[in-house]
Amino acid sequence: MAMVQKLQHNVTIKGTKDGLVLLLDDKCSFDLLVEELNDKLTAGSSQMLNGPVISVKVKAGNRYLTAEQEEKLLEVLKQKENLFLDHIESEVITKAEAEEMRKDAQVVTVSKVVRSGQVLDIQGDLLLIGDVNPGATVMATGNIYILGSLKGIAHCGTKGNEEAIIAASVMKPSQLRIAHHINRAPDSYPELGNEMEFAYISNEEKQIRIDRISAVHRLRPKLNSLL
Amino acid sequence: MGEAIVITSGKGGVGKTTTSANLGTALALSGKKVCLVDTDIGLRNLDVLMGLENRIIYDLVDVAEERCKLKQALIKDKRFECLYLLPAAQTKDKSSITPEQVKKIVQELKQDYDYVIIDCPAGIEQGFKNAIAGADKSIVVTNPETASMRDADRIIGLLEQEDMEPPKLIVNRLRNHLAKNGDMLDVDEIVSVLSIELLGVVIDDENVIKAANKGEPVALQPDSKASIAYRNIARRILGESVPLLSLEEDKGFFGKIKTLLGMK
């Protein structure tokens, strides 16, 4: 029986120029996988697996791995000190994860004046039709678009997306935050024309910068969903 | 069945109590039955502005705790048959009464009066919650300055969450020459930020202070600028459409003041 399983190769180790790829069969039981992986890492081919640090990608196919199972795989891999787990990828996700992804991708339209002391926290992109008054905060995991004047605090990419932008018809914020970057407003705003602007993190300086809205397609081409 | 209007501002000292006293007086002048309710427990002032301080026997807390009947606590105004005051307690604090109790009292008052004007304490805590509990409508008072406007904005946000009509705005203590020079926020700017309906603008008028110290609301004076403003606001509350006093007129008014000062 054991002979047959070995022949089936539930765990296939492939070498690429970026490191190792572990292809896990998605039909057999998880325990079998762990056992076989353990065997392969410790047994005959161990010579090949000793040496400089190698990054490992795990491809689980159509198998859903729970957090516990991922932990277990990591434990097995840790036996080899030169192996470094890059990531585990699976073709399947749970409904909850799918729902999260959908929420992160959606544009939430809100029409109201966000007033002092109020916090509007959105999952996904925020399209606000109205003003953000001084003392108010708007937050979104994605981008923030404000059709109105931004005088309070806007925080986009709250889950760490540095590519997120904040656009506002009238850009006079008291503070701008993108991911973990924070920028305070100048102490006074010059009386310029009301041109629509947007804030982003510049690649060169890793700092929040503001530019005219017409530059957005150049700086954030991925925003464009019309190809 | 009348309606209950709460006068609030968030920030202290912008003129909530003055506004309450004068709107109550101006509505009574138009022949409406009005009851003023002071919910600023522990720091009551409305009775002083109305000149009714020494007539207080029972107060809001006594009514809430059923130590007396509602009618026993109401004080009739010196000047008007149709104007009454329900004073706040001075020896207690805001937590000695609950929003439910206030709501019940206001409901009862609405049966007998056309307008119940509720004077709200400063702040957004218990006192504020008590004051807005029974109200159908709200008026937010602000001064043309940033701090007061910020607080007004906060209060409007809180009022919008309540089950009542959108609040309306009174800009109090406007000094037109400062606004014109750009040293003070002008009315348009305030309205554009707060984005609620403007009910009226009251000029900063020394007659208000003089009248308050005498215990006579300024709205009783026939011709002072503030008194006209308050009476106009009262007419707008009654549903008339009264145009705002124009800037030109105000200029004339300040011209007068200047000449008056010059004469002195």
CSV table of C-alpha atoms in Angstrom, one decimal:
chain,number,residue,atom,x,y,z
A,1,MET,CA,0.0,0.0,0.0
A,2,ALA,CA,2.7,2.4,0.9
A,3,MET,CA,4.4,1.5,-2.3
A,4,VAL,CA,1.4,2.6,-4.3
A,5,GLN,CA,1.2,5.9,-2.5
A,6,LYS,CA,4.8,6.7,-3.2
A,7,LEU,CA,4.2,6.1,-6.8
A,8,GLN,CA,1.2,8.5,-6.8
A,9,HIS,CA,3.4,11.4,-5.7
A,10,ASN,CA,1.1,13.3,-3.6
A,11,VAL,CA,3.8,15.8,-3.0
A,12,THR,CA,5.8,16.9,-6.0
A,13,ILE,CA,8.9,19.1,-5.5
A,14,LYS,CA,9.8,21.3,-8.4
A,15,GLY,CA,12.8,23.5,-8.7
A,16,THR,CA,12.5,26.9,-10.4
A,17,LYS,CA,15.0,29.7,-10.6
A,18,ASP,CA,13.0,31.6,-7.9
A,19,GLY,CA,13.2,28.6,-5.5
A,20,LEU,CA,11.2,25.5,-4.8
A,21,VAL,CA,7.6,24.9,-5.6
A,22,LEU,CA,5.7,22.2,-3.6
A,23,LEU,CA,2.8,20.8,-5.6
A,24,LEU,CA,0.4,19.2,-3.2
A,25,ASP,CA,-2.2,16.7,-4.5
A,26,ASP,CA,-5.7,17.9,-3.7
A,27,LYS,CA,-7.4,14.4,-3.6
A,28,CYS,CA,-5.6,12.6,-0.9
A,29,SER,CA,-6.0,13.2,2.9
A,30,PHE,CA,-4.1,16.0,4.5
A,31,ASP,CA,-2.4,13.7,7.0
A,32,LEU,CA,-1.0,11.7,4.1
A,33,LEU,CA,0.3,14.9,2.6
A,34,VAL,CA,2.1,15.9,5.8
A,35,GLU,CA,3.5,12.4,6.1
A,36,GLU,CA,4.8,12.3,2.6
A,37,LEU,CA,6.2,15.8,2.8
A,38,ASN,CA,8.0,14.8,6.0
A,39,ASP,CA,9.5,11.8,4.3
A,40,LYS,CA,10.6,13.6,1.3
A,41,LEU,CA,12.3,16.4,3.3
A,42,THR,CA,14.1,14.1,5.7
A,43,ALA,CA,14.8,11.1,3.5
A,44,GLY,CA,17.1,10.5,0.5
A,45,SER,CA,16.9,13.8,-1.2
A,46,SER,CA,18.0,15.6,1.9
A,47,GLN,CA,21.4,16.5,0.4
A,48,MET,CA,19.7,18.6,-2.2
A,49,LEU,CA,17.7,20.3,0.4
A,50,ASN,CA,20.8,21.4,2.4
A,51,GLY,CA,22.6,24.5,1.5
A,52,PRO,CA,21.8,28.2,0.9
A,53,VAL,CA,18.4,29.6,1.9
A,54,ILE,CA,15.7,28.7,-0.6
A,55,SER,CA,12.3,30.2,-0.8
A,56,VAL,CA,9.4,27.8,-1.0
A,57,LYS,CA,6.0,28.3,-2.6
A,58,VAL,CA,3.3,25.8,-1.8
A,59,LYS,CA,0.5,25.2,-4.3
A,60,ALA,CA,-2.4,23.3,-2.7
A,61,GLY,CA,-4.5,23.1,-5.8
A,62,ASN,CA,-8.2,22.6,-5.2
A,63,ARG,CA,-7.7,22.0,-1.5
A,64,TYR,CA,-8.8,24.5,1.1
A,65,LEU,CA,-6.2,24.8,3.8
A,66,THR,CA,-7.3,26.0,7.3
A,67,ALA,CA,-5.1,28.2,9.4
A,68,GLU,CA,-4.2,25.1,11.5
A,69,GLN,CA,-3.2,23.1,8.4
A,70,GLU,CA,-1.1,25.9,7.1
A,71,GLU,CA,0.6,26.0,10.5
A,72,LYS,CA,1.2,22.3,10.3
A,73,LEU,CA,2.8,22.6,6.9
A,74,LEU,CA,5.0,25.4,8.1
A,75,GLU,CA,6.1,23.2,11.0
A,76,VAL,CA,7.2,20.4,8.7
A,77,LEU,CA,9.1,22.9,6.5
A,78,LYS,CA,10.8,24.4,9.5
A,79,GLN,CA,12.7,21.1,10.1
A,80,LYS,CA,14.9,22.2,7.2
A,81,GLU,CA,16.6,25.4,8.3
A,82,ASN,CA,17.4,26.5,4.8
A,83,LEU,CA,13.8,26.5,3.7
A,84,PHE,CA,11.9,29.7,3.9
A,85,LEU,CA,8.1,29.6,3.2
A,86,ASP,CA,7.2,32.4,0.8
A,87,HIS,CA,3.5,31.7,0.6
A,88,ILE,CA,0.8,29.1,0.3
A,89,GLU,CA,-1.6,29.4,-2.5
A,90,SER,CA,-4.8,27.5,-3.0
A,91,GLU,CA,-7.3,27.6,-5.8
A,92,VAL,CA,-10.2,27.7,-3.3
A,93,ILE,CA,-11.3,30.3,-0.8
A,94,THR,CA,-14.1,30.3,1.7
A,95,LYS,CA,-17.3,32.2,1.2
A,96,ALA,CA,-16.3,34.7,3.9
A,97,GLU,CA,-13.0,35.4,2.2
A,98,ALA,CA,-14.8,35.8,-1.1
A,99,GLU,CA,-17.3,38.2,0.6
A,100,GLU,CA,-14.3,40.2,2.0
A,101,MET,CA,-12.8,40.4,-1.5
A,102,ARG,CA,-16.0,41.6,-2.9
A,103,LYS,CA,-16.3,44.3,-0.3
A,104,ASP,CA,-12.8,45.4,-0.8
A,105,ALA,CA,-13.5,45.8,-4.5
A,106,GLN,CA,-16.8,47.6,-4.2
A,107,VAL,CA,-17.4,51.4,-4.5
A,108,VAL,CA,-19.6,52.6,-1.7
A,109,THR,CA,-21.6,55.7,-2.6
A,110,VAL,CA,-22.5,58.0,0.4
A,111,SER,CA,-24.4,61.2,0.0
A,112,LYS,CA,-24.2,63.3,3.2
A,113,VAL,CA,-22.2,66.0,4.9
A,114,VAL,CA,-19.7,64.3,7.2
A,115,ARG,CA,-19.6,66.6,10.2
A,116,SER,CA,-17.2,67.3,13.0
A,117,GLY,CA,-16.8,64.3,15.3
A,118,GLN,CA,-18.2,61.9,12.8
A,119,VAL,CA,-16.2,59.0,11.4
A,120,LEU,CA,-17.2,57.3,8.1
A,121,ASP,CA,-15.3,54.0,7.8
A,122,ILE,CA,-15.8,52.1,4.5
A,123,GLN,CA,-14.6,48.8,3.2
A,124,GLY,CA,-13.7,49.3,-0.4
A,125,ASP,CA,-13.6,52.6,-2.3
A,126,LEU,CA,-15.6,55.5,-1.0
A,127,LEU,CA,-17.5,57.8,-3.3
A,128,LEU,CA,-18.7,60.7,-1.1
A,129,ILE,CA,-21.2,63.1,-2.6
A,130,GLY,CA,-20.9,65.9,0.0
A,131,ASP,CA,-18.4,67.7,2.2
A,132,VAL,CA,-16.0,66.5,4.9
A,133,ASN,CA,-16.2,69.3,7.4
A,134,PRO,CA,-13.3,70.2,9.7
A,135,GLY,CA,-13.0,67.7,12.6
A,136,ALA,CA,-14.6,64.9,10.6
A,137,THR,CA,-12.8,61.7,9.4
A,138,VAL,CA,-13.5,59.6,6.3
A,139,MET,CA,-11.7,56.2,6.0
A,140,ALA,CA,-11.6,53.5,3.3
A,141,THR,CA,-9.6,50.4,2.7
A,142,GLY,CA,-9.5,51.5,-1.0
A,143,ASN,CA,-9.6,54.8,-2.6
A,144,ILE,CA,-11.5,57.9,-1.5
A,145,TYR,CA,-13.3,60.1,-4.0
A,146,ILE,CA,-15.0,63.2,-2.7
A,147,LEU,CA,-17.4,65.3,-4.8
A,148,GLY,CA,-17.4,68.2,-2.4
A,149,SER,CA,-14.8,69.9,-0.2
A,150,LEU,CA,-12.4,67.9,2.0
A,151,LYS,CA,-11.6,70.0,5.1
A,152,GLY,CA,-11.3,67.2,7.6
A,153,ILE,CA,-9.2,64.1,7.7
A,154,ALA,CA,-9.1,61.5,4.9
A,155,HIS,CA,-7.5,58.1,5.3
A,156,CYS,CA,-7.3,55.7,2.4
A,157,GLY,CA,-5.7,52.3,2.1
A,158,THR,CA,-6.4,51.6,5.8
A,159,LYS,CA,-5.4,48.0,5.4
A,160,GLY,CA,-2.0,49.1,4.1
A,161,ASN,CA,-2.6,49.7,0.4
A,162,GLU,CA,-0.1,52.3,-0.6
A,163,GLU,CA,-1.4,52.5,-4.1
A,164,ALA,CA,-4.7,54.1,-2.8
A,165,ILE,CA,-5.5,57.7,-3.6
A,166,ILE,CA,-7.6,60.5,-2.2
A,167,ALA,CA,-9.3,62.7,-4.7
A,168,ALA,CA,-11.4,65.7,-3.8
A,169,SER,CA,-13.1,68.5,-5.7
A,170,VAL,CA,-11.8,71.0,-3.1
A,171,MET,CA,-8.7,69.7,-1.4
A,172,LYS,CA,-8.2,71.6,1.9
A,173,PRO,CA,-7.7,68.7,4.3
A,174,SER,CA,-6.5,69.1,7.9
A,175,GLN,CA,-4.7,65.8,7.5
A,176,LEU,CA,-4.1,63.2,4.8
A,177,ARG,CA,-3.3,59.6,5.5
A,178,ILE,CA,-2.5,56.9,3.0
A,179,ALA,CA,-1.8,53.5,4.4
A,180,HIS,CA,0.6,54.3,7.3
A,181,HIS,CA,1.8,57.6,5.9
A,182,ILE,CA,0.5,60.8,7.5
A,183,ASN,CA,0.7,64.3,6.1
A,184,ARG,CA,-0.3,67.4,7.9
A,185,ALA,CA,-1.8,70.3,6.0
A,186,PRO,CA,0.1,73.6,5.5
A,187,ASP,CA,-0.9,76.2,8.1
A,188,SER,CA,-2.7,78.2,5.4
A,189,TYR,CA,-3.9,77.4,2.0
A,190,PRO,CA,-3.1,79.7,-0.9
A,191,GLU,CA,-6.1,81.2,-2.6
A,192,LEU,CA,-5.9,79.3,-5.8
A,193,GLY,CA,-8.5,78.2,-8.3
A,194,ASN,CA,-10.7,75.4,-7.3
A,195,GLU,CA,-9.1,72.7,-9.3
A,196,MET,CA,-9.8,69.1,-8.5
A,197,GLU,CA,-6.7,67.4,-7.0
A,198,PHE,CA,-5.7,64.0,-5.7
A,199,ALA,CA,-3.2,62.7,-3.1
A,200,TYR,CA,-1.0,59.7,-3.6
A,201,ILE,CA,2.3,58.2,-2.3
A,202,SER,CA,5.0,59.1,-4.7
A,203,ASN,CA,7.3,56.2,-5.7
A,204,GLU,CA,10.5,58.2,-5.5
A,205,GLU,CA,10.0,60.0,-2.1
A,206,LYS,CA,7.7,57.5,-0.4
A,207,GLN,CA,5.7,60.5,0.7
A,208,ILE,CA,2.2,61.9,0.2
A,209,ARG,CA,2.1,64.2,-2.7
A,210,ILE,CA,-0.8,66.2,-4.3
A,211,ASP,CA,-1.2,66.6,-8.0
A,212,ARG,CA,-3.9,67.8,-10.4
A,213,ILE,CA,-6.5,65.2,-11.1
A,214,SER,CA,-5.5,65.0,-14.8
A,215,ALA,CA,-2.2,63.3,-13.7
A,216,VAL,CA,-4.0,60.4,-12.1
A,217,HIS,CA,-4.0,58.2,-15.2
A,218,ARG,CA,-0.3,58.5,-15.5
A,219,LEU,CA,0.5,57.9,-11.8
A,220,ARG,CA,-2.1,55.3,-11.0
A,221,PRO,CA,-2.9,53.5,-14.3
A,222,LYS,CA,-4.4,50.6,-12.5
A,223,LEU,CA,-7.4,52.7,-11.4
A,224,ASN,CA,-8.6,52.5,-15.0
A,225,SER,CA,-11.0,49.5,-15.3
A,226,LEU,CA,-11.8,50.4,-18.9
A,227,LEU,CA,-9.1,48.7,-21.0
B,1,MET,CA,-51.0,70.2,19.8
B,2,GLY,CA,-48.1,72.6,19.7
B,3,GLU,CA,-44.5,72.0,18.7
B,4,ALA,CA,-41.4,71.8,20.8
B,5,ILE,CA,-38.2,73.5,19.5
B,6,VAL,CA,-34.9,73.0,21.2
B,7,ILE,CA,-32.3,75.8,21.1
B,8,THR,CA,-28.8,74.4,21.1
B,9,SER,CA,-25.2,75.2,20.1
B,10,GLY,CA,-22.7,72.8,21.5
B,11,LYS,CA,-20.4,75.6,22.6
B,12,GLY,CA,-21.2,77.7,25.6
B,13,GLY,CA,-21.7,81.4,25.6
B,14,VAL,CA,-22.9,81.8,22.0
B,15,GLY,CA,-26.3,83.0,23.1
B,16,LYS,CA,-28.6,80.0,23.4
B,17,THR,CA,-30.4,81.4,26.5
B,18,THR,CA,-30.7,84.9,25.0
B,19,THR,CA,-32.1,83.4,21.8
B,20,SER,CA,-34.6,81.2,23.8
B,21,ALA,CA,-35.8,84.2,25.8
B,22,ASN,CA,-36.1,86.4,22.8
B,23,LEU,CA,-37.8,83.9,20.5
B,24,GLY,CA,-40.2,83.0,23.3
B,25,THR,CA,-41.0,86.7,23.8
B,26,ALA,CA,-41.3,87.4,20.1
B,27,LEU,CA,-43.6,84.4,19.6
B,28,ALA,CA,-45.7,85.6,22.5
B,29,LEU,CA,-45.8,89.1,21.0
B,30,SER,CA,-47.4,87.5,17.9
B,31,GLY,CA,-50.2,86.1,20.2
B,32,LYS,CA,-49.0,82.5,20.5
B,33,LYS,CA,-49.1,80.5,23.7
B,34,VAL,CA,-45.5,79.9,24.5
B,35,CYS,CA,-43.7,77.9,27.3
B,36,LEU,CA,-40.0,78.3,27.9
B,37,VAL,CA,-38.3,75.3,29.4
B,38,ASP,CA,-34.8,75.7,30.9
B,39,THR,CA,-33.0,72.4,30.9
B,40,ASP,CA,-29.7,73.8,32.1
B,41,ILE,CA,-30.0,72.3,35.5
B,42,GLY,CA,-27.4,73.6,38.0
B,43,LEU,CA,-26.6,76.7,35.8
B,44,ARG,CA,-30.0,78.1,35.1
B,45,ASN,CA,-30.1,81.6,33.5
B,46,LEU,CA,-33.3,81.8,31.5
B,47,ASP,CA,-35.2,82.9,34.5
B,48,VAL,CA,-32.7,85.7,35.1
B,49,LEU,CA,-33.0,87.0,31.5
B,50,MET,CA,-36.7,86.9,31.8
B,51,GLY,CA,-36.6,88.7,35.1
B,52,LEU,CA,-38.5,85.9,36.8
B,53,GLU,CA,-35.9,84.6,39.2
B,54,ASN,CA,-37.5,85.6,42.4
B,55,ARG,CA,-40.8,83.9,41.5
B,56,ILE,CA,-39.4,80.4,41.3
B,57,ILE,CA,-41.0,77.9,43.8
B,58,TYR,CA,-40.9,74.6,42.0
B,59,ASP,CA,-38.6,73.6,39.1
B,60,LEU,CA,-38.1,71.0,36.4
B,61,VAL,CA,-36.6,68.4,38.7
B,62,ASP,CA,-39.5,68.8,41.2
B,63,VAL,CA,-41.9,68.1,38.3
B,64,ALA,CA,-39.9,65.2,37.0
B,65,GLU,CA,-39.8,63.6,40.5
B,66,GLU,CA,-43.5,64.4,41.0
B,67,ARG,CA,-43.0,66.6,44.0
B,68,CYS,CA,-45.4,69.0,42.4
B,69,LYS,CA,-47.8,69.3,39.5
B,70,LEU,CA,-46.5,70.6,36.2
B,71,LYS,CA,-48.9,73.6,36.4
B,72,GLN,CA,-47.5,74.6,39.9
B,73,ALA,CA,-44.0,74.9,38.6
B,74,LEU,CA,-44.9,77.1,35.6
B,75,ILE,CA,-44.2,80.8,36.1
B,76,LYS,CA,-46.3,83.3,34.2
B,77,ASP,CA,-44.4,86.1,32.6
B,78,LYS,CA,-44.6,89.6,33.9
B,79,ARG,CA,-45.6,91.1,30.6
B,80,PHE,CA,-47.5,88.5,28.7
B,81,GLU,CA,-50.5,86.4,29.6
B,82,CYS,CA,-49.6,83.7,27.1
B,83,LEU,CA,-45.9,83.3,28.1
B,84,TYR,CA,-44.7,80.8,30.7
B,85,LEU,CA,-41.4,79.6,32.1
B,86,LEU,CA,-40.6,76.2,33.5
B,87,PRO,CA,-37.3,76.9,35.3
B,88,ALA,CA,-34.4,74.5,35.9
B,89,ALA,CA,-33.3,73.5,39.3
B,90,GLN,CA,-30.2,75.3,40.6
B,91,THR,CA,-29.2,73.0,43.4
B,92,LYS,CA,-29.0,69.7,41.4
B,93,ASP,CA,-27.1,68.7,38.3
B,94,LYS,CA,-27.9,67.3,34.8
B,95,SER,CA,-28.0,63.7,35.9
B,96,SER,CA,-30.9,64.3,38.3
B,97,ILE,CA,-33.3,64.0,35.4
B,98,THR,CA,-33.6,61.5,32.5
B,99,PRO,CA,-34.5,62.1,28.8
B,100,GLU,CA,-37.7,60.1,29.3
B,101,GLN,CA,-38.8,62.4,32.1
B,102,VAL,CA,-38.2,65.5,30.0
B,103,LYS,CA,-40.0,63.9,27.0
B,104,LYS,CA,-43.0,63.3,29.2
B,105,ILE,CA,-43.1,66.9,30.5
B,106,VAL,CA,-42.7,68.3,27.0
B,107,GLN,CA,-45.4,66.1,25.7
B,108,GLU,CA,-47.7,67.4,28.4
B,109,LEU,CA,-46.8,71.0,27.7
B,110,LYS,CA,-47.4,70.6,24.0
B,111,GLN,CA,-51.1,69.9,24.7
B,112,ASP,CA,-51.6,73.4,26.1
B,113,TYR,CA,-49.1,75.6,24.3
B,114,ASP,CA,-48.5,76.5,20.7
B,115,TYR,CA,-44.7,76.5,21.1
B,116,VAL,CA,-42.5,74.9,23.7
B,117,ILE,CA,-39.0,76.5,23.5
B,118,ILE,CA,-36.4,74.3,25.2
B,119,ASP,CA,-33.2,76.0,26.3
B,120,CYS,CA,-30.3,73.4,26.0
B,121,PRO,CA,-27.2,73.5,28.1
B,122,ALA,CA,-23.7,73.6,26.5
B,123,GLY,CA,-22.0,70.4,25.8
B,124,ILE,CA,-23.1,67.1,24.3
B,125,GLU,CA,-23.5,65.0,27.4
B,126,GLN,CA,-26.5,64.2,29.6
B,127,GLY,CA,-27.9,67.7,29.6
B,128,PHE,CA,-27.9,67.8,25.8
B,129,LYS,CA,-29.6,64.4,25.6
B,130,ASN,CA,-32.2,65.6,28.1
B,131,ALA,CA,-32.9,68.8,26.2
B,132,ILE,CA,-33.4,67.2,22.8
B,133,ALA,CA,-35.5,64.3,24.1
B,134,GLY,CA,-38.9,65.8,23.6
B,135,ALA,CA,-38.1,68.2,20.7
B,136,ASP,CA,-39.8,68.1,17.3
B,137,LYS,CA,-37.5,70.7,15.8
B,138,SER,CA,-34.2,72.2,16.6
B,139,ILE,CA,-32.4,75.5,16.1
B,140,VAL,CA,-28.6,75.7,16.3
B,141,VAL,CA,-27.1,78.9,17.4
B,142,THR,CA,-23.6,79.8,16.3
B,143,ASN,CA,-21.2,82.8,16.4
B,144,PRO,CA,-19.2,83.8,13.4
B,145,GLU,CA,-16.0,82.2,14.7
B,146,THR,CA,-14.2,78.9,14.0
B,147,ALA,CA,-14.6,77.3,17.4
B,148,SER,CA,-18.3,77.9,17.7
B,149,MET,CA,-18.8,76.8,14.1
B,150,ARG,CA,-16.9,73.5,14.7
B,151,ASP,CA,-19.1,72.8,17.7
B,152,ALA,CA,-22.2,73.7,15.8
B,153,ASP,CA,-21.2,71.2,13.1
B,154,ARG,CA,-20.7,68.5,15.7
B,155,ILE,CA,-24.2,69.2,17.2
B,156,ILE,CA,-25.8,69.2,13.8
B,157,GLY,CA,-24.3,65.8,13.2
B,158,LEU,CA,-25.8,64.6,16.5
B,159,LEU,CA,-29.2,66.2,15.8
B,160,GLU,CA,-29.3,64.6,12.3
B,161,GLN,CA,-29.2,61.2,14.0
B,162,GLU,CA,-32.3,62.0,16.0
B,163,ASP,CA,-35.8,61.5,14.8
B,164,MET,CA,-36.6,65.2,14.1
B,165,GLU,CA,-36.6,67.7,11.3
B,166,PRO,CA,-33.3,68.9,10.0
B,167,PRO,CA,-32.0,71.6,12.3
B,168,LYS,CA,-32.0,75.3,11.3
B,169,LEU,CA,-29.3,77.9,11.9
B,170,ILE,CA,-29.1,81.2,13.7
B,171,VAL,CA,-25.9,83.2,13.3
B,172,ASN,CA,-25.7,85.3,16.5
B,173,ARG,CA,-23.4,88.2,17.3
B,174,LEU,CA,-22.4,89.1,13.8
B,175,ARG,CA,-20.2,92.2,13.5
B,176,ASN,CA,-20.6,93.2,10.0
B,177,HIS,CA,-17.6,95.5,9.6
B,178,LEU,CA,-15.3,92.6,10.8
B,179,ALA,CA,-16.9,90.1,8.4
B,180,LYS,CA,-16.6,92.5,5.6
B,181,ASN,CA,-12.9,93.1,6.2
B,182,GLY,CA,-12.4,89.3,6.3
B,183,ASP,CA,-11.5,89.4,10.0
B,184,MET,CA,-14.6,87.4,10.9
B,185,LEU,CA,-16.3,84.5,9.1
B,186,ASP,CA,-19.1,85.8,7.0
B,187,VAL,CA,-22.6,84.3,7.0
B,188,ASP,CA,-22.3,82.8,3.5
B,189,GLU,CA,-19.2,80.9,4.6
B,190,ILE,CA,-20.8,79.6,7.7
B,191,VAL,CA,-23.9,78.4,5.8
B,192,SER,CA,-21.9,76.8,3.2
B,193,VAL,CA,-19.9,74.7,5.7
B,194,LEU,CA,-22.8,73.8,8.0
B,195,SER,CA,-25.1,73.4,5.0
B,196,ILE,CA,-28.4,73.7,6.8
B,197,GLU,CA,-31.2,76.3,6.4
B,198,LEU,CA,-30.4,79.7,7.8
B,199,LEU,CA,-33.2,81.0,10.0
B,200,GLY,CA,-31.8,84.4,10.7
B,201,VAL,CA,-28.8,86.6,11.6
B,202,VAL,CA,-28.6,88.6,14.8
B,203,ILE,CA,-26.2,91.5,14.8
B,204,ASP,CA,-24.0,92.0,17.9
B,205,ASP,CA,-25.9,94.7,19.7
B,206,GLU,CA,-25.2,96.2,23.0
B,207,ASN,CA,-28.9,96.6,23.7
B,208,VAL,CA,-29.0,92.8,24.2
B,209,ILE,CA,-26.6,93.0,27.2
B,210,LYS,CA,-28.4,96.0,28.6
B,211,ALA,CA,-31.8,94.4,28.3
B,212,ALA,CA,-30.5,91.1,29.8
B,213,ASN,CA,-29.2,92.9,32.8
B,214,LYS,CA,-32.6,94.5,33.3
B,215,GLY,CA,-34.4,91.1,33.0
B,216,GLU,CA,-36.3,92.3,29.9
B,217,PRO,CA,-35.7,90.5,26.7
B,218,VAL,CA,-34.5,92.8,23.9
B,219,ALA,CA,-37.2,91.6,21.6
B,220,LEU,CA,-39.6,93.9,23.5
B,221,GLN,CA,-37.7,97.0,22.3
B,222,PRO,CA,-39.4,98.4,19.2
B,223,ASP,CA,-36.5,99.5,17.1
B,224,SER,CA,-33.1,97.9,18.2
B,225,LYS,CA,-31.5,95.9,15.4
B,226,ALA,CA,-31.3,92.7,17.5
B,227,SER,CA,-34.9,93.0,18.5
B,228,ILE,CA,-36.0,93.3,14.9
B,229,ALA,CA,-33.8,90.3,14.0
B,230,TYR,CA,-35.4,88.1,16.7
B,231,ARG,CA,-38.9,89.2,15.8
B,232,ASN,CA,-38.1,88.3,12.1
B,233,ILE,CA,-36.9,84.9,13.2
B,234,ALA,CA,-40.1,84.3,15.2
B,235,ARG,CA,-42.1,85.3,12.1
B,236,ARG,CA,-40.1,82.8,10.0
B,237,ILE,CA,-40.8,80.1,12.6
B,238,LEU,CA,-44.5,81.0,12.2
B,239,GLY,CA,-44.1,80.2,8.5
B,240,GLU,CA,-43.9,83.8,7.1
B,241,SER,CA,-41.3,84.4,4.5
B,242,VAL,CA,-39.3,87.4,5.8
B,243,PRO,CA,-36.2,88.5,3.8
B,244,LEU,CA,-32.9,88.7,5.6
B,245,LEU,CA,-31.8,92.2,6.5
B,246,SER,CA,-29.6,93.3,3.7
B,247,LEU,CA,-26.0,94.3,4.1
B,248,GLU,CA,-26.7,97.8,2.9
B,249,GLU,CA,-29.2,98.3,5.8
B,250,ASP,CA,-26.6,97.0,8.2
B,251,LYS,CA,-24.1,99.5,6.9
B,252,GLY,CA,-26.6,102.2,7.6
B,253,PHE,CA,-27.0,100.9,11.1
B,254,PHE,CA,-23.3,100.9,11.8
B,255,GLY,CA,-23.1,104.3,10.3
B,256,LYS,CA,-25.7,105.4,12.9
B,257,ILE,CA,-23.8,103.8,15.7
B,258,LYS,CA,-20.6,105.5,14.6
B,259,THR,CA,-22.3,108.9,14.5
B,260,LEU,CA,-23.8,108.2,17.8
B,261,LEU,CA,-20.4,107.4,19.2
B,262,GLY,CA,-19.0,110.5,17.5
B,263,MET,CA,-21.7,112.6,19.2
B,264,LYS,CA,-20.7,111.2,22.5
